[in-house]
Amino acid sequence: MPRLFSKEEIPELTVQAEKNFASLKYPVWTESKAKLIQEYIRLFTFITKHGTYIDGFAAPQRRDRLDLCSANLVLQTEPKWLRDFWLCDIDPAGCAILDNIAEPHRDQGRSVSVLEGDFNRRVDDVLLSGQITERTATFALLDQRTFECEWASVQKIASHKVSMKIEIFYFLATGWLDRSIAAVRRHDTKARLDRWWGAPNWTALRGMNSIDRAYLLADRFRTEFGYKFVHPYAIHGRARGGRTMYHMIHATDHAEASPLMLRAYRKISGALSNREMRQDDFESLW
């Protein structure tokens, strides 16, 4: 799998410990982030009754753990109201895994397209396919590893629909962002970060409090793309003593979406009460 930096280029840094996780009673762990996406989409499709799912970096990062693969879990979500899937990955071996995951669902009459290549180059193939109209409820997962998703790609997704924009789940690699930015030395990697952030002022992110950084990014989704509801959600590393490893930025135009995401987050973290869990069928609520 292509890497942005070699091991020798990544310096060791002393990063100030986060102050927002020590008192967390119900964290969502990194191994549960795919379940978070699955649970949210399960809840939201009780409203939409249909949908299209885009996953720009879809191949499982751990090849032997398909239970950690968001694309795999979303395909398995019941009821199967999502009908169209666009799964992209730059790694040919990863795309082969995605094809194996997708095949049984194609036999069920669902459209599952696996696109090999850089999502920043393939996103136009998805958006110009004619399948995503103003009336199509669409969800886009951008679970990049660090700097893979260019800001121009996010902009294309955000601007594709007008009345109810494509919902975006954007992952920011909070846990190692400072270290990765500090490793940037070459001109080509600086240019790559310019494309990732959409501007050359990404250097200001280094050393910023991670919560402030997450809210800064959320504000860009509001001001630059016009999303009505944008919230960051912390994803924690169990093996790192609870340190925040990711912030997932959830951007949506739908008034019901943020409460459902909060409910999904609470369920996956174990924060729902027994009474709430008994009510979680959700079909009875609509």
mmCIF file of C-alpha atoms in Angstrom:
data_model
loop_
_atom_site.group_PDB
_atom_site.id
_atom_site.type_symbol
_atom_site.label_atom_id
_atom_site.label_comp_id
_atom_site.label_asym_id
_atom_site.label_seq_id
_atom_site.Cartn_x
_atom_site.Cartn_y
_atom_site.Cartn_z
ATOM 1 C CA MET A 1 0.000 0.000 0.000
ATOM 2 C CA PRO A 2 1.497 3.416 -0.938
ATOM 3 C CA ARG A 3 2.758 5.465 1.989
ATOM 4 C CA LEU A 4 3.124 9.222 2.206
ATOM 5 C CA PHE A 5 6.271 9.005 4.359
ATOM 6 C CA SER A 6 8.999 6.480 4.996
ATOM 7 C CA LYS A 7 9.676 5.511 8.610
ATOM 8 C CA GLU A 8 12.911 7.472 8.539
ATOM 9 C CA GLU A 9 11.079 10.684 7.609
ATOM 10 C CA ILE A 10 8.724 10.596 10.592
ATOM 11 C CA PRO A 11 10.305 12.288 13.616
ATOM 12 C CA GLU A 12 9.547 11.369 17.178
ATOM 13 C CA LEU A 13 7.531 14.120 18.829
ATOM 14 C CA THR A 14 6.349 14.718 22.347
ATOM 15 C CA VAL A 15 2.664 15.524 22.002
ATOM 16 C CA GLN A 16 0.760 17.003 24.905
ATOM 17 C CA ALA A 17 -1.741 14.494 26.245
ATOM 18 C CA GLU A 18 -5.362 15.125 25.414
ATOM 19 C CA LYS A 19 -7.504 16.381 28.282
ATOM 20 C CA ASN A 20 -10.871 15.358 26.889
ATOM 21 C CA PHE A 21 -10.796 11.581 27.286
ATOM 22 C CA ALA A 22 -9.747 10.856 30.855
ATOM 23 C CA SER A 23 -13.238 11.300 32.256
ATOM 24 C CA LEU A 24 -15.052 9.638 29.362
ATOM 25 C CA LYS A 25 -17.372 7.013 30.713
ATOM 26 C CA TYR A 26 -18.616 5.809 27.317
ATOM 27 C CA PRO A 27 -15.999 6.220 24.565
ATOM 28 C CA VAL A 28 -16.305 4.899 21.020
ATOM 29 C CA TRP A 29 -13.138 2.899 20.308
ATOM 30 C CA THR A 30 -11.303 2.769 16.984
ATOM 31 C CA GLU A 31 -12.340 -0.852 16.452
ATOM 32 C CA SER A 32 -15.979 0.269 16.621
ATOM 33 C CA LYS A 33 -15.935 3.135 14.114
ATOM 34 C CA ALA A 34 -17.235 0.907 11.305
ATOM 35 C CA LYS A 35 -20.091 -0.187 13.581
ATOM 36 C CA LEU A 36 -20.853 3.483 14.259
ATOM 37 C CA ILE A 37 -21.289 4.144 10.529
ATOM 38 C CA GLN A 38 -23.378 0.988 10.141
ATOM 39 C CA GLU A 39 -25.649 1.851 13.061
ATOM 40 C CA TYR A 40 -26.202 5.421 11.918
ATOM 41 C CA ILE A 41 -27.114 4.360 8.390
ATOM 42 C CA ARG A 42 -29.423 1.689 9.797
ATOM 43 C CA LEU A 43 -31.279 4.323 11.797
ATOM 44 C CA PHE A 44 -31.389 6.923 9.059
ATOM 45 C CA THR A 45 -32.696 4.593 6.361
ATOM 46 C CA PHE A 46 -35.817 4.111 8.481
ATOM 47 C CA ILE A 47 -36.493 7.691 7.358
ATOM 48 C CA THR A 48 -35.205 7.597 3.772
ATOM 49 C CA LYS A 49 -36.301 4.031 2.867
ATOM 50 C CA HIS A 50 -33.607 4.107 0.169
ATOM 51 C CA GLY A 51 -30.116 5.408 -0.426
ATOM 52 C CA THR A 52 -26.756 5.413 -2.167
ATOM 53 C CA TYR A 53 -23.498 4.792 -0.312
ATOM 54 C CA ILE A 54 -20.091 6.112 -1.403
ATOM 55 C CA ASP A 55 -16.895 4.913 0.285
ATOM 56 C CA GLY A 56 -13.799 6.642 -1.052
ATOM 57 C CA PHE A 57 -11.204 4.558 0.837
ATOM 58 C CA ALA A 58 -13.164 1.379 1.213
ATOM 59 C CA ALA A 59 -10.744 -1.557 1.448
ATOM 60 C CA PRO A 60 -10.237 -2.939 4.968
ATOM 61 C CA GLN A 61 -7.010 -1.629 6.458
ATOM 62 C CA ARG A 62 -6.603 -4.969 8.237
ATOM 63 C CA ARG A 63 -7.142 -7.539 5.516
ATOM 64 C CA ASP A 64 -8.040 -10.303 7.967
ATOM 65 C CA ARG A 65 -10.658 -8.255 9.836
ATOM 66 C CA LEU A 66 -13.683 -7.768 7.605
ATOM 67 C CA ASP A 67 -15.673 -7.031 10.756
ATOM 68 C CA LEU A 68 -13.776 -3.729 10.901
ATOM 69 C CA CYS A 69 -14.593 -2.838 7.278
ATOM 70 C CA SER A 70 -17.317 -0.198 6.996
ATOM 71 C CA ALA A 71 -18.277 -1.220 3.455
ATOM 72 C CA ASN A 72 -18.794 -4.804 4.565
ATOM 73 C CA LEU A 73 -20.924 -3.826 7.566
ATOM 74 C CA VAL A 74 -23.033 -1.309 5.650
ATOM 75 C CA LEU A 75 -23.752 -3.906 2.965
ATOM 76 C CA GLN A 76 -24.986 -6.230 5.710
ATOM 77 C CA THR A 77 -27.250 -3.626 7.314
ATOM 78 C CA GLU A 78 -30.892 -4.638 7.698
ATOM 79 C CA PRO A 79 -33.281 -3.760 6.213
ATOM 80 C CA LYS A 80 -31.438 -3.654 2.894
ATOM 81 C CA TRP A 81 -32.882 -0.365 1.681
ATOM 82 C CA LEU A 82 -29.569 0.979 0.344
ATOM 83 C CA ARG A 83 -29.479 -0.190 -3.263
ATOM 84 C CA ASP A 84 -26.453 1.496 -4.875
ATOM 85 C CA PHE A 85 -22.880 1.316 -3.596
ATOM 86 C CA TRP A 86 -19.684 2.910 -4.890
ATOM 87 C CA LEU A 87 -16.587 1.440 -3.256
ATOM 88 C CA CYS A 88 -13.215 2.880 -4.228
ATOM 89 C CA ASP A 89 -9.663 2.058 -3.205
ATOM 90 C CA ILE A 90 -6.237 2.717 -4.656
ATOM 91 C CA ASP A 91 -4.896 -0.731 -3.768
ATOM 92 C CA PRO A 92 -5.646 -3.527 -6.299
ATOM 93 C CA ALA A 93 -5.499 -6.209 -3.593
ATOM 94 C CA GLY A 94 -7.950 -4.227 -1.507
ATOM 95 C CA CYS A 95 -10.292 -3.906 -4.482
ATOM 96 C CA ALA A 96 -10.189 -7.682 -4.941
ATOM 97 C CA ILE A 97 -11.365 -8.060 -1.335
ATOM 98 C CA LEU A 98 -14.131 -5.534 -1.952
ATOM 99 C CA ASP A 99 -15.264 -7.486 -5.016
ATOM 100 C CA ASN A 100 -15.512 -10.647 -2.911
ATOM 101 C CA ILE A 101 -17.508 -8.749 -0.289
ATOM 102 C CA ALA A 102 -19.793 -7.277 -2.937
ATOM 103 C CA GLU A 103 -20.584 -10.374 -4.998
ATOM 104 C CA PRO A 104 -23.312 -11.932 -2.795
ATOM 105 C CA HIS A 105 -25.120 -8.586 -2.651
ATOM 106 C CA ARG A 106 -25.113 -8.207 -6.427
ATOM 107 C CA ASP A 107 -27.019 -11.491 -6.596
ATOM 108 C CA GLN A 108 -29.686 -9.780 -4.458
ATOM 109 C CA GLY A 109 -30.310 -7.137 -7.096
ATOM 110 C CA ARG A 110 -28.150 -4.423 -5.562
ATOM 111 C CA SER A 111 -25.671 -2.367 -7.576
ATOM 112 C CA VAL A 112 -22.191 -2.518 -6.053
ATOM 113 C CA SER A 113 -19.463 -0.833 -8.106
ATOM 114 C CA VAL A 114 -15.835 -1.335 -7.068
ATOM 115 C CA LEU A 115 -13.562 1.354 -8.494
ATOM 116 C CA GLU A 116 -9.808 0.838 -8.464
ATOM 117 C CA GLY A 117 -7.716 3.987 -8.279
ATOM 118 C CA ASP A 118 -7.222 7.263 -6.462
ATOM 119 C CA PHE A 119 -10.611 8.411 -5.179
ATOM 120 C CA ASN A 120 -9.653 12.008 -5.964
ATOM 121 C CA ARG A 121 -9.511 10.991 -9.629
ATOM 122 C CA ARG A 122 -12.490 8.595 -9.546
ATOM 123 C CA VAL A 123 -14.972 10.762 -7.650
ATOM 124 C CA ASP A 124 -16.175 12.299 -10.924
ATOM 125 C CA ASP A 125 -17.049 8.820 -12.211
ATOM 126 C CA VAL A 126 -19.382 8.434 -9.244
ATOM 127 C CA LEU A 127 -20.963 11.865 -9.300
ATOM 128 C CA LEU A 128 -21.424 11.965 -13.100
ATOM 129 C CA SER A 129 -22.905 8.469 -13.267
ATOM 130 C CA GLY A 130 -26.430 9.894 -13.322
ATOM 131 C CA GLN A 131 -27.465 7.721 -10.369
ATOM 132 C CA ILE A 132 -27.236 10.437 -7.711
ATOM 133 C CA THR A 133 -30.041 12.910 -8.271
ATOM 134 C CA GLU A 134 -31.496 15.643 -6.088
ATOM 135 C CA ARG A 135 -33.942 13.125 -4.651
ATOM 136 C CA THR A 136 -31.375 10.410 -3.880
ATOM 137 C CA ALA A 137 -30.452 10.117 -0.214
ATOM 138 C CA THR A 138 -26.670 9.730 -0.393
ATOM 139 C CA PHE A 139 -23.992 9.053 2.212
ATOM 140 C CA ALA A 140 -20.258 9.504 1.579
ATOM 141 C CA LEU A 141 -17.664 7.988 3.906
ATOM 142 C CA LEU A 142 -14.219 9.581 3.627
ATOM 143 C CA ASP A 143 -12.227 7.414 6.027
ATOM 144 C CA GLN A 144 -8.784 8.480 4.838
ATOM 145 C CA ARG A 145 -5.645 7.248 6.528
ATOM 146 C CA THR A 146 -4.044 10.688 6.901
ATOM 147 C CA PHE A 147 -3.822 13.110 3.948
ATOM 148 C CA GLU A 148 -5.332 11.071 1.113
ATOM 149 C CA CYS A 149 -8.607 12.942 0.582
ATOM 150 C CA GLU A 150 -8.142 16.216 -1.283
ATOM 151 C CA TRP A 151 -10.293 19.169 -0.266
ATOM 152 C CA ALA A 152 -11.395 19.605 -3.872
ATOM 153 C CA SER A 153 -12.920 16.102 -3.735
ATOM 154 C CA VAL A 154 -14.876 17.007 -0.601
ATOM 155 C CA GLN A 155 -16.061 20.154 -2.359
ATOM 156 C CA LYS A 156 -17.285 18.174 -5.379
ATOM 157 C CA ILE A 157 -19.308 15.875 -3.130
ATOM 158 C CA ALA A 158 -20.704 18.757 -1.095
ATOM 159 C CA SER A 159 -21.790 20.738 -4.162
ATOM 160 C CA HIS A 160 -23.250 17.867 -6.189
ATOM 161 C CA LYS A 161 -26.740 18.275 -4.715
ATOM 162 C CA VAL A 162 -28.441 21.546 -3.831
ATOM 163 C CA SER A 163 -31.634 20.991 -1.859
ATOM 164 C CA MET A 164 -30.283 18.275 0.464
ATOM 165 C CA LYS A 165 -26.527 17.845 0.104
ATOM 166 C CA ILE A 166 -24.776 14.483 0.213
ATOM 167 C CA GLU A 167 -24.124 13.549 3.821
ATOM 168 C CA ILE A 168 -20.429 13.300 4.619
ATOM 169 C CA PHE A 169 -18.555 11.336 7.276
ATOM 170 C CA TYR A 170 -15.030 12.784 7.155
ATOM 171 C CA PHE A 171 -12.276 11.265 9.281
ATOM 172 C CA LEU A 172 -9.439 13.420 10.582
ATOM 173 C CA ALA A 173 -6.388 11.489 11.818
ATOM 174 C CA THR A 174 -6.123 13.410 15.081
ATOM 175 C CA GLY A 175 -3.848 10.945 16.852
ATOM 176 C CA TRP A 176 -0.866 11.287 14.543
ATOM 177 C CA LEU A 177 -1.596 14.519 12.660
ATOM 178 C CA ASP A 178 1.078 16.594 14.433
ATOM 179 C CA ARG A 179 3.700 13.947 13.812
ATOM 180 C CA SER A 180 2.764 13.594 10.153
ATOM 181 C CA ILE A 181 2.792 17.338 9.527
ATOM 182 C CA ALA A 182 6.198 17.613 11.201
ATOM 183 C CA ALA A 183 7.524 15.016 8.766
ATOM 184 C CA VAL A 184 6.787 17.152 5.702
ATOM 185 C CA ARG A 185 10.056 18.171 4.092
ATOM 186 C CA ARG A 186 9.903 17.587 0.346
ATOM 187 C CA HIS A 187 8.199 19.907 -2.115
ATOM 188 C CA ASP A 188 5.924 17.153 -3.419
ATOM 189 C CA THR A 189 4.640 16.274 0.040
ATOM 190 C CA LYS A 190 4.016 19.948 0.795
ATOM 191 C CA ALA A 191 2.015 20.192 -2.420
ATOM 192 C CA ARG A 192 0.061 17.113 -1.399
ATOM 193 C CA LEU A 193 -0.873 18.690 1.912
ATOM 194 C CA ASP A 194 -1.907 21.851 0.061
ATOM 195 C CA ARG A 195 -4.366 19.690 -1.880
ATOM 196 C CA TRP A 196 -5.498 17.862 1.257
ATOM 197 C CA TRP A 197 -6.258 21.035 3.226
ATOM 198 C CA GLY A 198 -7.236 23.067 0.174
ATOM 199 C CA ALA A 199 -4.791 25.855 1.106
ATOM 200 C CA PRO A 200 -1.131 26.253 2.128
ATOM 201 C CA ASN A 201 -1.964 27.334 5.693
ATOM 202 C CA TRP A 202 -2.138 23.733 6.986
ATOM 203 C CA THR A 203 1.074 24.445 8.920
ATOM 204 C CA ALA A 204 -1.063 26.279 11.493
ATOM 205 C CA LEU A 205 -2.664 22.955 12.435
ATOM 206 C CA ARG A 206 0.532 21.666 13.989
ATOM 207 C CA GLY A 207 0.456 21.958 17.751
ATOM 208 C CA MET A 208 -3.160 23.134 17.832
ATOM 209 C CA ASN A 209 -5.371 21.609 20.508
ATOM 210 C CA SER A 210 -7.063 18.683 18.787
ATOM 211 C CA ILE A 211 -10.568 19.684 19.881
ATOM 212 C CA ASP A 212 -10.075 23.197 18.512
ATOM 213 C CA ARG A 213 -8.743 21.658 15.309
ATOM 214 C CA ALA A 214 -11.820 19.444 14.957
ATOM 215 C CA TYR A 215 -14.155 22.401 15.442
ATOM 216 C CA LEU A 216 -12.134 24.449 12.960
ATOM 217 C CA LEU A 217 -12.650 21.734 10.371
ATOM 218 C CA ALA A 218 -16.357 21.476 11.209
ATOM 219 C CA ASP A 219 -16.686 25.233 10.725
ATOM 220 C CA ARG A 220 -15.158 24.950 7.257
ATOM 221 C CA PHE A 221 -17.892 22.488 6.289
ATOM 222 C CA ARG A 222 -20.453 25.101 7.328
ATOM 223 C CA THR A 223 -18.871 28.225 5.879
ATOM 224 C CA GLU A 224 -17.315 26.850 2.689
ATOM 225 C CA PHE A 225 -19.861 24.194 1.752
ATOM 226 C CA GLY A 226 -22.996 25.490 3.429
ATOM 227 C CA TYR A 227 -23.909 22.414 5.487
ATOM 228 C CA LYS A 228 -26.609 23.201 8.036
ATOM 229 C CA PHE A 229 -25.557 20.734 10.734
ATOM 230 C CA VAL A 230 -21.917 19.784 11.375
ATOM 231 C CA HIS A 231 -20.549 18.063 14.476
ATOM 232 C CA PRO A 232 -17.227 16.355 15.333
ATOM 233 C CA TYR A 233 -17.240 13.011 17.154
ATOM 234 C CA ALA A 234 -14.143 11.689 18.941
ATOM 235 C CA ILE A 235 -12.958 8.129 18.288
ATOM 236 C CA HIS A 236 -10.581 6.819 20.948
ATOM 237 C CA GLY A 237 -7.721 4.329 20.984
ATOM 238 C CA ARG A 238 -8.160 1.637 23.602
ATOM 239 C CA ALA A 239 -4.515 0.574 23.284
ATOM 240 C CA ARG A 240 -3.382 4.200 23.673
ATOM 241 C CA GLY A 241 -5.009 4.704 27.045
ATOM 242 C CA GLY A 242 -8.084 6.354 25.585
ATOM 243 C CA ARG A 243 -6.275 8.959 23.518
ATOM 244 C CA THR A 244 -8.319 10.542 20.715
ATOM 245 C CA MET A 245 -7.164 8.891 17.493
ATOM 246 C CA TYR A 246 -9.743 10.302 15.072
ATOM 247 C CA HIS A 247 -12.367 12.971 14.862
ATOM 248 C CA MET A 248 -15.260 12.076 12.599
ATOM 249 C CA ILE A 249 -16.863 15.183 11.127
ATOM 250 C CA HIS A 250 -20.523 14.526 10.353
ATOM 251 C CA ALA A 251 -21.945 17.063 7.881
ATOM 252 C CA THR A 252 -25.598 16.999 6.861
ATOM 253 C CA ASP A 253 -28.523 19.167 5.785
ATOM 254 C CA HIS A 254 -31.178 16.947 7.353
ATOM 255 C CA ALA A 255 -32.618 18.116 10.675
ATOM 256 C CA GLU A 256 -33.128 14.529 11.884
ATOM 257 C CA ALA A 257 -29.578 13.426 11.134
ATOM 258 C CA SER A 258 -27.610 14.854 14.067
ATOM 259 C CA PRO A 259 -29.927 13.408 16.754
ATOM 260 C CA LEU A 260 -29.693 10.027 15.040
ATOM 261 C CA MET A 261 -25.901 10.213 14.910
ATOM 262 C CA LEU A 262 -25.810 11.045 18.604
ATOM 263 C CA ARG A 263 -28.073 8.072 19.284
ATOM 264 C CA ALA A 264 -25.839 5.799 17.174
ATOM 265 C CA TYR A 265 -22.747 7.089 18.995
ATOM 266 C CA ARG A 266 -24.350 6.457 22.385
ATOM 267 C CA LYS A 267 -25.450 2.970 21.382
ATOM 268 C CA ILE A 268 -22.065 1.876 20.062
ATOM 269 C CA SER A 269 -20.322 3.363 23.104
ATOM 270 C CA GLY A 270 -22.678 1.542 25.463
ATOM 271 C CA ALA A 271 -24.268 4.703 26.839
ATOM 272 C CA LEU A 272 -27.878 3.838 25.981
ATOM 273 C CA SER A 273 -30.027 2.762 28.914
ATOM 274 C CA ASN A 274 -31.746 -0.619 28.935
ATOM 275 C CA ARG A 275 -35.037 1.118 28.183
ATOM 276 C CA GLU A 276 -33.529 2.931 25.182
ATOM 277 C CA MET A 277 -32.014 -0.323 23.945
ATOM 278 C CA ARG A 278 -35.442 -1.995 24.074
ATOM 279 C CA GLN A 279 -36.844 0.857 21.981
ATOM 280 C CA ASP A 280 -34.034 0.698 19.445
ATOM 281 C CA ASP A 281 -35.951 -1.210 16.788
ATOM 282 C CA PHE A 282 -36.871 2.273 15.531
ATOM 283 C CA GLU A 283 -39.514 1.054 13.098
ATOM 284 C CA SER A 284 -42.073 1.768 15.823
ATOM 285 C CA LEU A 285 -40.884 5.378 16.130
ATOM 286 C CA TRP A 286 -41.871 6.511 12.626
#
